[in-house]
């Protein structure tokens, strides 16, 4: 069903004129004199992000004008109209002038309406939009719902979303779509050869686990998604400073992005065999926590010396990737809030991705741009592999003081050999400040870009 904030053309609605500084004079000339005069008195000039509520002759709301970026702007944000749901009074609205990208404008409207209300009363505003012509209301609704649900997961503190809570969320999604679901918990991880997932999560009061569900026909192209599900990261015995722990509930942002993408794939009924793997742990401190200097076995048989217990995400991903790789998927994708180095290199809004497949990289970049889900390719610079050398084991889990996002990606690549294509996303999963359609808090990054790619590759 369409999103509750989407209306039909049959519903009574107020017009929204989308203008630029260049087009505003022409649009203004078509408005009633009262509206023209009011907009002039308010100083409205069509500047990007500005708006003006226009009165009617009866004193009620006649319509709205809203400024977009002009063609000469250095950056055109297709999500700019996502400001409107926070600015407008309750009611139903329609775009009276065409949005540059109606589908993205509609999605921005829905995502801009989001607020996290689990622990305090959520706004009861109902600012609805008539679905623009030629926009697929069902698809936009599915994408928005997937993003919103995963934003809620990232925003939920670990007191209410530990490894078991991540499993519950994955199970709900799987059951809603008739997917087969399993979870390997606690010491069973050792019995089934996932030693690094177990080592990272064993100090927590909530046992570690590997979540695994599959959907789709067995003979369809195999797409496997792996998401880092660290419910909270203290850093382990290499403990983080207090300030660095404040956002560590978002360290399961990779799992949230994976579930968002899986939801989009299953809602769209793409003809693929989807497999989702989420190693879910809490990196805690206790007498049985793994230690710096420990040497861990891995599912793939590669021994790993622990240079730092705060580089735990790559350890749990490595076991999950090794499992995924065993069935040679057509495409293997992982999402992880993996390194601070990625933020230093590209900032919080532009996640790097890594792949050896040039054609896949070009497709990812193209789709990221087309759906306003920006990503940037970074190099798998093989000479940096030597930074992961260990004197006592096959490799160390940490590299040198620089290039940390690259060495993390190189670490993960060691555990993938048979997949026909592999890509790793090092995401931030958080909006540090509010922007149109992206309120401060948990965010889903790279999932929409990958859905657009998969839809192009496998859609009917």
XYZ file of C-alpha atoms in Angstrom:
460
model
C 0.000 0.000 0.000
C 1.123 3.583 -0.622
C 2.662 5.474 2.280
C 0.081 7.169 4.556
C 1.656 10.539 3.746
C 0.935 10.076 0.031
C -2.439 11.225 -1.270
C -4.210 10.718 -4.586
C -5.105 13.314 -7.189
C -8.730 12.974 -6.057
C -7.917 14.490 -2.661
C -8.452 18.221 -2.182
C -5.006 19.780 -2.042
C -3.117 23.058 -1.869
C -0.631 23.954 -4.614
C 3.112 24.184 -4.016
C 4.971 26.213 -6.598
C 8.600 25.086 -6.836
C 10.616 28.047 -8.105
C 14.146 29.342 -8.457
C 15.343 32.924 -8.231
C 15.213 32.950 -12.018
C 11.703 31.510 -12.446
C 10.060 33.224 -9.476
C 9.177 36.494 -11.298
C 7.246 34.582 -13.975
C 5.422 32.441 -11.423
C 4.675 35.475 -9.262
C 3.076 37.194 -12.226
C 0.547 34.355 -12.495
C -0.570 34.565 -8.858
C -3.513 36.599 -7.565
C -2.584 40.161 -6.593
C -3.129 39.433 -2.902
C -0.651 36.537 -2.993
C 1.859 38.535 -5.041
C 1.731 41.427 -2.631
C 2.052 39.209 0.412
C 5.076 37.367 -0.990
C 6.728 40.688 -1.823
C 6.018 42.036 1.653
C 7.598 38.911 3.132
C 10.715 39.432 1.035
C 10.374 36.121 -0.788
C 12.758 35.999 -3.756
C 12.873 32.288 -4.556
C 16.146 31.610 -2.785
C 16.924 27.933 -2.297
C 15.246 26.516 0.815
C 13.056 29.561 1.442
C 9.254 29.405 1.485
C 6.217 31.585 1.807
C 2.671 30.614 2.811
C 0.304 32.510 0.511
C -3.050 33.749 1.829
C -6.317 33.492 -0.043
C -9.065 36.066 -0.194
C -10.846 34.312 2.672
C -7.798 34.584 4.917
C -7.031 30.878 4.623
C -4.015 29.222 3.039
C -4.156 29.522 -0.740
C -0.848 27.831 -1.521
C 2.895 27.761 -0.952
C 5.953 28.879 -2.856
C 9.275 27.152 -2.183
C 12.707 27.943 -3.539
C 14.928 25.394 -5.253
C 18.543 25.643 -6.373
C 18.958 27.387 -9.691
C 20.762 25.827 -12.621
C 23.890 27.805 -11.745
C 24.082 26.458 -8.173
C 27.282 24.638 -7.255
C 25.215 21.870 -5.681
C 21.645 20.945 -6.510
C 20.086 18.930 -3.721
C 17.229 16.760 -5.027
C 16.151 16.321 -1.392
C 15.703 20.044 -0.732
C 11.897 19.727 -0.787
C 12.310 17.405 2.200
C 12.249 20.602 4.291
C 8.587 21.202 3.486
C 6.935 18.655 5.812
C 8.623 20.399 8.749
C 7.498 23.849 7.586
C 3.908 23.397 6.426
C 0.688 23.179 8.436
C -1.334 19.975 8.321
C -3.011 19.328 5.025
C -2.687 17.835 1.570
C -0.387 19.476 -0.976
C 0.528 18.992 -4.614
C 3.431 20.187 -6.744
C 1.898 22.826 -9.004
C 5.142 23.138 -10.934
C 7.215 20.121 -11.866
C 9.991 18.998 -9.546
C 13.288 18.400 -11.386
C 13.161 14.766 -10.233
C 9.617 13.948 -9.067
C 10.483 10.513 -7.639
C 13.335 11.864 -5.509
C 11.229 14.840 -4.454
C 8.487 12.457 -3.316
C 10.978 10.309 -1.424
C 12.457 13.445 0.151
C 8.976 14.466 1.331
C 8.513 11.102 3.057
C 12.009 10.976 4.556
C 11.757 14.597 5.658
C 8.672 13.694 7.689
C 10.674 11.300 9.847
C 11.185 11.762 13.558
C 12.277 9.227 16.159
C 9.566 9.026 18.780
C 10.182 5.870 20.770
C 11.125 7.699 23.961
C 9.141 10.918 23.676
C 5.916 11.890 21.995
C 6.259 12.106 18.235
C 4.819 15.052 16.334
C 1.271 14.346 15.215
C 1.569 16.492 12.072
C 0.050 15.099 8.885
C 1.536 16.897 5.908
C 0.577 14.808 2.881
C 1.633 14.988 -0.748
C -0.340 14.081 -3.842
C 1.841 11.573 -5.673
C 3.205 13.312 -8.771
C 2.292 11.919 -12.143
C 4.443 8.994 -13.320
C 5.881 8.383 -9.830
C 5.514 4.794 -8.611
C 3.866 5.373 -5.237
C 4.326 1.747 -4.165
C 8.059 1.677 -4.863
C 8.744 5.060 -3.267
C 6.728 3.953 -0.234
C 8.678 0.703 0.091
C 12.004 2.539 -0.099
C 10.908 5.140 2.444
C 9.587 2.500 4.837
C 12.833 0.519 4.589
C 14.921 3.601 5.343
C 12.689 4.738 8.203
C 12.632 1.314 9.844
C 16.413 1.094 9.694
C 16.810 4.656 10.977
C 14.771 3.575 13.986
C 17.136 0.646 14.559
C 20.228 2.867 14.492
C 18.605 5.440 16.786
C 17.556 2.847 19.375
C 20.078 2.618 22.244
C 21.686 -0.694 23.059
C 19.646 -1.005 26.260
C 16.735 -1.827 23.948
C 18.600 -3.194 20.920
C 21.368 -5.633 21.768
C 22.472 -8.504 19.543
C 19.194 -10.264 20.359
C 17.246 -7.159 19.301
C 19.073 -7.053 15.976
C 18.134 -10.701 15.517
C 14.486 -9.938 16.338
C 14.386 -7.141 13.739
C 15.932 -9.399 11.086
C 13.550 -12.211 11.966
C 10.506 -9.919 11.610
C 11.643 -8.822 8.175
C 12.376 -12.377 7.059
C 9.042 -13.706 8.310
C 7.115 -10.859 6.674
C 8.497 -11.980 3.321
C 8.437 -15.738 3.835
C 12.232 -16.050 3.983
C 13.916 -18.974 5.726
C 15.678 -17.866 8.906
C 18.341 -19.301 11.198
C 20.563 -17.931 13.937
C 23.694 -19.495 15.424
C 24.059 -18.296 19.012
C 26.743 -18.389 21.700
C 29.003 -21.429 21.915
C 27.303 -22.949 18.877
C 29.386 -20.453 16.908
C 32.484 -22.409 17.943
C 30.876 -25.718 17.064
C 30.014 -24.430 13.586
C 33.381 -22.741 13.008
C 32.794 -19.020 13.509
C 35.554 -18.417 16.066
C 36.096 -14.696 15.490
C 32.413 -13.790 15.863
C 32.430 -15.722 19.123
C 35.656 -14.125 20.385
C 34.464 -10.568 19.806
C 31.073 -11.075 21.421
C 31.753 -13.531 24.234
C 32.337 -10.884 26.946
C 28.796 -9.546 26.634
C 25.903 -10.693 28.825
C 23.976 -11.155 25.556
C 25.572 -13.947 23.504
C 26.975 -13.226 20.041
C 25.204 -14.701 17.042
C 25.270 -15.067 13.285
C 21.933 -14.223 11.693
C 21.292 -15.909 8.348
C 18.208 -15.735 6.127
C 17.510 -16.533 2.495
C 14.742 -15.540 0.105
C 13.953 -16.197 -3.541
C 14.304 -19.067 -5.961
C 17.342 -21.284 -5.546
C 18.274 -21.087 -9.248
C 18.141 -17.268 -9.419
C 21.316 -15.127 -9.391
C 22.742 -15.165 -5.880
C 23.077 -11.784 -4.149
C 24.521 -11.976 -0.637
C 24.483 -9.068 1.806
C 26.643 -8.961 4.929
C 26.114 -6.309 7.606
C 28.221 -5.428 10.622
C 25.966 -5.765 13.667
C 27.974 -4.457 16.615
C 25.176 -3.416 18.966
C 27.643 -1.412 21.068
C 31.390 -0.999 20.873
C 33.320 -0.117 23.998
C 36.517 -0.748 22.093
C 37.073 -3.805 24.251
C 40.213 -3.866 26.385
C 41.615 -1.174 24.086
C 38.786 0.924 25.479
C 37.501 3.978 23.674
C 37.454 7.362 25.395
C 34.035 8.296 26.746
C 33.397 10.848 24.002
C 33.936 8.198 21.335
C 31.373 5.879 22.926
C 28.495 8.354 22.760
C 27.411 7.255 19.281
C 28.405 3.611 19.495
C 24.789 2.465 19.353
C 25.188 3.241 15.640
C 27.923 0.618 15.251
C 25.233 -1.727 13.961
C 24.534 0.728 11.121
C 25.902 -1.778 8.619
C 23.317 -4.321 9.738
C 20.606 -1.652 9.472
C 21.667 -0.758 5.918
C 21.707 -4.450 5.011
C 18.174 -4.937 6.327
C 16.999 -1.815 4.482
C 18.395 -3.093 1.191
C 17.007 -6.577 1.799
C 13.582 -5.041 2.452
C 13.724 -3.093 -0.817
C 14.761 -6.182 -2.772
C 12.007 -8.357 -1.338
C 9.323 -5.661 -1.625
C 10.238 -5.220 -5.288
C 10.263 -9.010 -5.743
C 13.511 -8.842 -7.680
C 14.281 -12.212 -9.307
C 17.347 -12.998 -7.204
C 18.268 -15.484 -4.518
C 18.909 -13.171 -1.619
C 21.018 -14.193 1.349
C 21.508 -11.938 4.358
C 24.250 -12.548 6.935
C 24.566 -10.381 10.032
C 27.148 -11.157 12.709
C 25.561 -9.507 15.777
C 27.695 -8.907 18.864
C 28.401 -6.456 21.648
C 32.096 -5.654 22.095
C 32.192 -5.554 25.880
C 34.783 -5.757 28.647
C 34.849 -8.704 31.036
C 37.245 -11.288 32.361
C 36.778 -13.364 29.213
C 37.146 -10.508 26.705
C 39.577 -11.123 23.876
C 42.901 -9.344 24.335
C 45.528 -7.408 22.390
C 48.110 -9.929 21.290
C 45.667 -12.834 21.133
C 45.837 -14.903 17.973
C 42.429 -15.970 16.709
C 41.519 -18.713 14.316
C 39.029 -17.815 11.598
C 36.502 -19.735 9.557
C 38.709 -19.442 6.485
C 41.718 -20.881 8.301
C 43.637 -17.598 8.365
C 45.118 -16.855 11.787
C 44.725 -13.271 12.979
C 46.811 -11.507 15.605
C 44.915 -8.859 17.539
C 46.733 -5.566 17.294
C 43.783 -3.671 18.729
C 40.501 -4.934 20.167
C 38.760 -1.824 18.828
C 39.247 -3.155 15.292
C 36.593 -5.776 15.990
C 34.156 -5.151 13.135
C 36.467 -6.598 10.522
C 36.869 -9.767 12.620
C 33.175 -10.606 12.736
C 32.716 -9.604 9.102
C 35.596 -11.878 8.081
C 33.885 -15.010 9.402
C 30.584 -14.009 7.790
C 32.248 -13.158 4.478
C 34.062 -16.486 4.473
C 30.730 -18.274 4.849
C 29.134 -16.167 2.117
C 32.060 -16.809 -0.214
C 31.709 -20.577 0.108
C 28.738 -20.618 -2.265
C 30.362 -18.313 -4.877
C 27.629 -15.651 -4.989
C 27.166 -13.613 -8.134
C 27.449 -10.481 -6.029
C 28.679 -10.140 -2.452
C 28.129 -6.815 -0.677
C 29.038 -5.782 2.832
C 28.055 -2.664 4.772
C 29.961 -1.665 7.899
C 30.595 1.323 10.130
C 34.188 0.225 10.000
C 36.734 3.021 10.331
C 37.153 6.566 11.525
C 39.752 6.864 8.773
C 36.959 6.836 6.196
C 35.454 9.894 7.851
C 38.818 11.658 7.866
C 39.237 10.924 4.161
C 35.733 11.724 2.892
C 33.684 13.074 5.784
C 30.439 11.652 7.170
C 28.222 12.176 4.109
C 30.281 10.409 1.449
C 30.943 6.739 2.250
C 33.855 5.115 0.455
C 33.442 1.800 -1.299
C 36.007 -0.734 -2.439
C 35.900 -3.256 -5.258
C 38.269 -4.774 -7.812
C 35.470 -4.802 -10.406
C 35.736 -1.637 -12.497
C 32.384 -2.121 -14.227
C 30.649 -2.662 -10.894
C 32.347 0.427 -9.458
C 31.166 2.565 -12.363
C 27.608 1.295 -11.955
C 27.617 1.959 -8.210
C 28.868 5.522 -8.692
C 26.322 6.189 -11.431
C 23.389 4.916 -9.392
C 24.565 6.645 -6.238
C 24.439 9.926 -8.120
C 21.099 9.216 -9.796
C 19.256 8.431 -6.548
C 21.041 11.013 -4.370
C 22.777 8.351 -2.277
C 26.364 9.500 -2.783
C 29.344 7.156 -2.499
C 32.962 7.362 -3.640
C 35.303 4.661 -4.856
C 38.560 4.253 -2.952
C 41.507 2.092 -4.040
C 42.268 -1.400 -2.829
C 45.941 -0.436 -2.842
C 47.663 -3.801 -2.600
C 51.076 -2.442 -1.448
C 49.407 -1.440 1.833
C 48.709 -5.127 2.474
C 52.138 -5.329 4.119
C 50.843 -3.102 6.928
C 48.723 -6.066 8.033
C 51.727 -8.381 8.382
C 52.206 -10.234 11.671
C 55.319 -11.909 13.038
C 53.272 -14.591 14.746
C 50.119 -15.117 12.646
C 49.005 -14.978 9.039
C 47.971 -11.357 9.488
C 47.252 -8.623 12.021
C 43.843 -7.007 12.403
C 45.295 -3.484 12.279
C 47.478 -1.657 9.797
C 49.726 1.356 10.099
C 48.842 4.857 11.295
C 47.590 6.020 7.871
C 45.280 4.638 5.171
C 43.142 2.904 7.780
C 40.021 2.552 5.668
C 42.072 1.010 2.843
C 43.883 -1.477 5.082
C 40.549 -2.474 6.655
C 39.169 -3.170 3.179
C 42.299 -5.143 2.295
C 41.845 -7.188 5.464
C 38.287 -8.107 4.436
C 39.305 -8.922 0.870
C 41.552 -11.718 2.194
C 38.403 -13.612 3.165
C 36.719 -13.388 -0.259
C 38.010 -15.501 -3.133
C 35.153 -17.249 -4.936
C 32.496 -14.510 -5.217
C 32.071 -13.363 -8.810
C 31.985 -9.741 -7.636
C 32.557 -8.162 -4.232
C 32.088 -4.651 -2.863
C 32.695 -3.263 0.631
C 31.048 -0.059 1.932
C 32.588 1.787 4.892
C 29.595 3.865 6.031
C 29.005 6.356 8.864
C 25.257 5.638 9.365
C 24.615 8.942 11.109
C 23.603 12.510 10.297
C 25.573 14.813 12.564
C 23.212 17.706 11.806
C 19.796 18.076 10.232
C 19.590 18.572 6.476
C 16.580 18.314 4.148
C 15.128 14.778 4.366
C 18.067 13.776 6.580
C 17.286 14.654 10.200
C 20.026 14.416 12.794
C 20.480 10.828 13.941
C 20.637 7.404 12.371
C 20.910 7.204 8.595
C 20.906 4.546 5.897
C 23.755 5.004 3.438
C 24.543 3.214 0.160
C 21.494 0.912 0.327
C 19.403 2.946 -2.107
C 22.308 3.147 -4.541
C 22.701 -0.631 -4.452
C 18.960 -1.182 -4.841
C 18.948 0.968 -7.981
C 21.849 -1.082 -9.352
C 20.188 -4.403 -8.551
C 16.902 -3.249 -10.019
C 18.685 -2.341 -13.256
C 20.584 -5.635 -13.368
C 17.865 -8.015 -12.301
C 14.560 -6.151 -12.565
C 11.987 -7.455 -14.990
